[in-house]
PDB file of C-alpha atoms in Angstrom:
ATOM      1  CA  ALA A 266       0.286  -0.087   0.154  1.00 85.00           C
ATOM      2  CA  LYS A 267       2.553   2.543   0.970  1.00 87.00           C
ATOM      3  CA  GLN A 268       4.249   2.110  -2.430  1.00 90.00           C
ATOM      4  CA  ASP A 269       1.102   2.222  -4.549  1.00 93.00           C
ATOM      5  CA  TRP A 270       1.076   5.855  -1.963  1.00 94.00           C
ATOM      6  CA  LEU A 271       4.174   6.512  -3.169  1.00 93.00           C
ATOM      7  CA  GLU A 272       3.766   6.119  -7.187  1.00 93.00           C
ATOM      8  CA  THR A 273       0.422   7.884  -6.649  1.00 94.00           C
ATOM      9  CA  GLU A 274       2.154  10.985  -5.108  1.00 92.00           C
ATOM     10  CA  LEU A 275       5.129  11.068  -7.726  1.00 92.00           C
ATOM     11  CA  LEU A 276       2.488  10.895 -10.872  1.00 92.00           C
ATOM     12  CA  LEU A 277       0.688  13.895  -9.312  1.00 94.00           C
ATOM     13  CA  ARG A 278       3.991  15.925  -9.108  1.00 93.00           C
ATOM     14  CA  GLU A 279       5.280  14.647 -12.067  1.00 93.00           C
ATOM     15  CA  ASP A 280       5.653  17.960 -13.956  1.00 91.00           C
ATOM     16  CA  GLU A 281       7.425  19.393 -11.037  1.00 92.00           C
ATOM     17  CA  TYR A 282      10.555  17.271 -11.292  1.00 89.00           C
ATOM     18  CA  VAL A 283      10.335  16.243 -15.415  1.00 90.00           C
ATOM     19  CA  ASN A 284      11.542  17.903 -18.530  1.00 92.00           C
ATOM     20  CA  ARG A 285      10.720  16.217 -21.945  1.00 91.00           C
ATOM     21  CA  HIS A 286      12.303  16.852 -25.017  1.00 93.00           C
ATOM     22  CA  ASP A 287      11.988  15.103 -28.036  1.00 94.00           C
ATOM     23  CA  VAL A 288      15.393  13.715 -29.533  1.00 95.00           C
ATOM     24  CA  SER A 289      16.181  12.479 -32.753  1.00 93.00           C
ATOM     25  CA  VAL A 290      18.640   9.094 -32.421  1.00 94.00           C
ATOM     26  CA  PHE A 291      20.916   7.770 -35.243  1.00 93.00           C
ATOM     27  CA  VAL A 292      21.968   3.988 -34.956  1.00 94.00           C
ATOM     28  CA  GLY A 293      24.048   2.640 -37.632  1.00 92.00           C
ATOM     29  CA  THR A 294      26.370  -0.517 -38.039  1.00 91.00           C
ATOM     30  CA  TRP A 295      28.755  -0.518 -40.764  1.00 86.00           C
ATOM     31  CA  ASN A 296      30.887  -3.695 -41.670  1.00 88.00           C
ATOM     32  CA  VAL A 297      34.651  -2.460 -42.263  1.00 85.00           C
ATOM     33  CA  ALA A 298      36.328  -5.678 -43.223  1.00 83.00           C
ATOM     34  CA  GLY A 299      38.910  -5.062 -42.030  1.00 83.00           C
ATOM     35  CA  LYS A 300      40.157  -2.362 -44.285  1.00 85.00           C
ATOM     36  CA  LYS A 301      41.519   1.347 -43.290  1.00 84.00           C
ATOM     37  CA  PRO A 302      38.756   4.390 -44.292  1.00 83.00           C
ATOM     38  CA  SER A 303      39.050   5.555 -47.528  1.00 85.00           C
ATOM     39  CA  GLU A 304      36.099   8.058 -47.930  1.00 84.00           C
ATOM     40  CA  SER A 305      33.737  10.420 -45.803  1.00 85.00           C
ATOM     41  CA  LEU A 306      31.205   8.868 -43.669  1.00 85.00           C
ATOM     42  CA  ALA A 307      29.149  12.161 -44.070  1.00 87.00           C
ATOM     43  CA  PRO A 308      26.645  10.870 -46.512  1.00 89.00           C
ATOM     44  CA  TRP A 309      25.893   7.988 -44.070  1.00 86.00           C
ATOM     45  CA  LEU A 310      25.883  10.228 -40.961  1.00 86.00           C
ATOM     46  CA  LEU A 311      23.743  12.987 -42.346  1.00 87.00           C
ATOM     47  CA  SER A 312      21.531  10.709 -44.514  1.00 85.00           C
ATOM     48  CA  THR A 313      18.502  12.195 -42.808  1.00 84.00           C
ATOM     49  CA  GLU A 314      16.966  15.527 -42.670  1.00 86.00           C
ATOM     50  CA  ARG A 315      18.683  17.232 -40.018  1.00 89.00           C
ATOM     51  CA  PRO A 316      21.656  16.260 -38.065  1.00 90.00           C
ATOM     52  CA  ALA A 317      20.790  13.369 -34.785  1.00 93.00           C
ATOM     53  CA  ASP A 318      21.160  14.450 -31.209  1.00 95.00           C
ATOM     54  CA  ILE A 319      22.826  11.178 -30.311  1.00 95.00           C
ATOM     55  CA  TYR A 320      24.593   9.296 -32.641  1.00 93.00           C
ATOM     56  CA  ALA A 321      25.281   5.626 -31.786  1.00 94.00           C
ATOM     57  CA  ILE A 322      27.706   3.799 -33.907  1.00 90.00           C
ATOM     58  CA  GLY A 323      28.840  -0.162 -34.348  1.00 89.00           C
ATOM     59  CA  LEU A 324      31.782  -0.866 -36.145  1.00 86.00           C
ATOM     60  CA  GLN A 325      32.565  -4.672 -37.366  1.00 86.00           C
ATOM     61  CA  GLU A 326      35.668  -6.453 -38.110  1.00 84.00           C
ATOM     62  CA  LEU A 327      38.045  -3.474 -37.878  1.00 80.00           C
ATOM     63  CA  ASP A 328      40.828  -5.612 -37.463  1.00 76.00           C
ATOM     64  CA  LEU A 329      41.372  -9.227 -39.232  1.00 73.00           C
ATOM     65  CA  THR A 330      44.560  -9.885 -38.049  1.00 76.00           C
ATOM     66  CA  ALA A 331      45.408 -12.789 -35.311  1.00 70.00           C
ATOM     67  CA  GLY A 332      47.291  -9.533 -33.107  1.00 73.00           C
ATOM     68  CA  ALA A 333      43.879  -8.306 -32.976  1.00 72.00           C
ATOM     69  CA  LEU A 334      41.946 -10.540 -31.728  1.00 66.00           C
ATOM     70  CA  ILE A 335      44.003  -9.923 -28.053  1.00 71.00           C
ATOM     71  CA  ALA A 336      44.383  -6.037 -28.531  1.00 71.00           C
ATOM     72  CA  VAL A 337      42.617  -3.595 -26.778  1.00 70.00           C
ATOM     73  CA  GLU A 338      43.235  -1.011 -29.492  1.00 77.00           C
ATOM     74  CA  THR A 339      44.852  -1.190 -33.108  1.00 79.00           C
ATOM     75  CA  ALA A 340      46.353   1.256 -35.678  1.00 81.00           C
ATOM     76  CA  LYS A 341      42.592   0.366 -38.153  1.00 81.00           C
ATOM     77  CA  GLY A 342      40.316   0.712 -35.311  1.00 81.00           C
ATOM     78  CA  LYS A 343      42.466   3.917 -33.856  1.00 83.00           C
ATOM     79  CA  LEU A 344      41.789   5.511 -37.890  1.00 85.00           C
ATOM     80  CA  TRP A 345      38.061   4.587 -37.687  1.00 83.00           C
ATOM     81  CA  GLU A 346      37.496   6.274 -34.504  1.00 82.00           C
ATOM     82  CA  GLN A 347      39.533   9.225 -35.730  1.00 84.00           C
ATOM     83  CA  LEU A 348      37.314   9.671 -39.052  1.00 83.00           C
ATOM     84  CA  ILE A 349      33.678   9.179 -37.260  1.00 79.00           C
TER      85      ILE A 349
END
């Protein structure tokens, strides 16, 4: 009963502590197949009418070398990070 009362009271006063805003989110994934970046990603990242407020980007197969399997960072991964 106490929990129900608390939830009801919070909902009644929600406008006092909640601000709602519309945001746009771009979620994309790209399999780079172990290749270095060779062109701008702007056409992909800016493919909507207006830029997104939040970008969530996933990159797969940044580096396909055996050493990359145990490395935290690789040179190819760093190049993609800088490009984005």
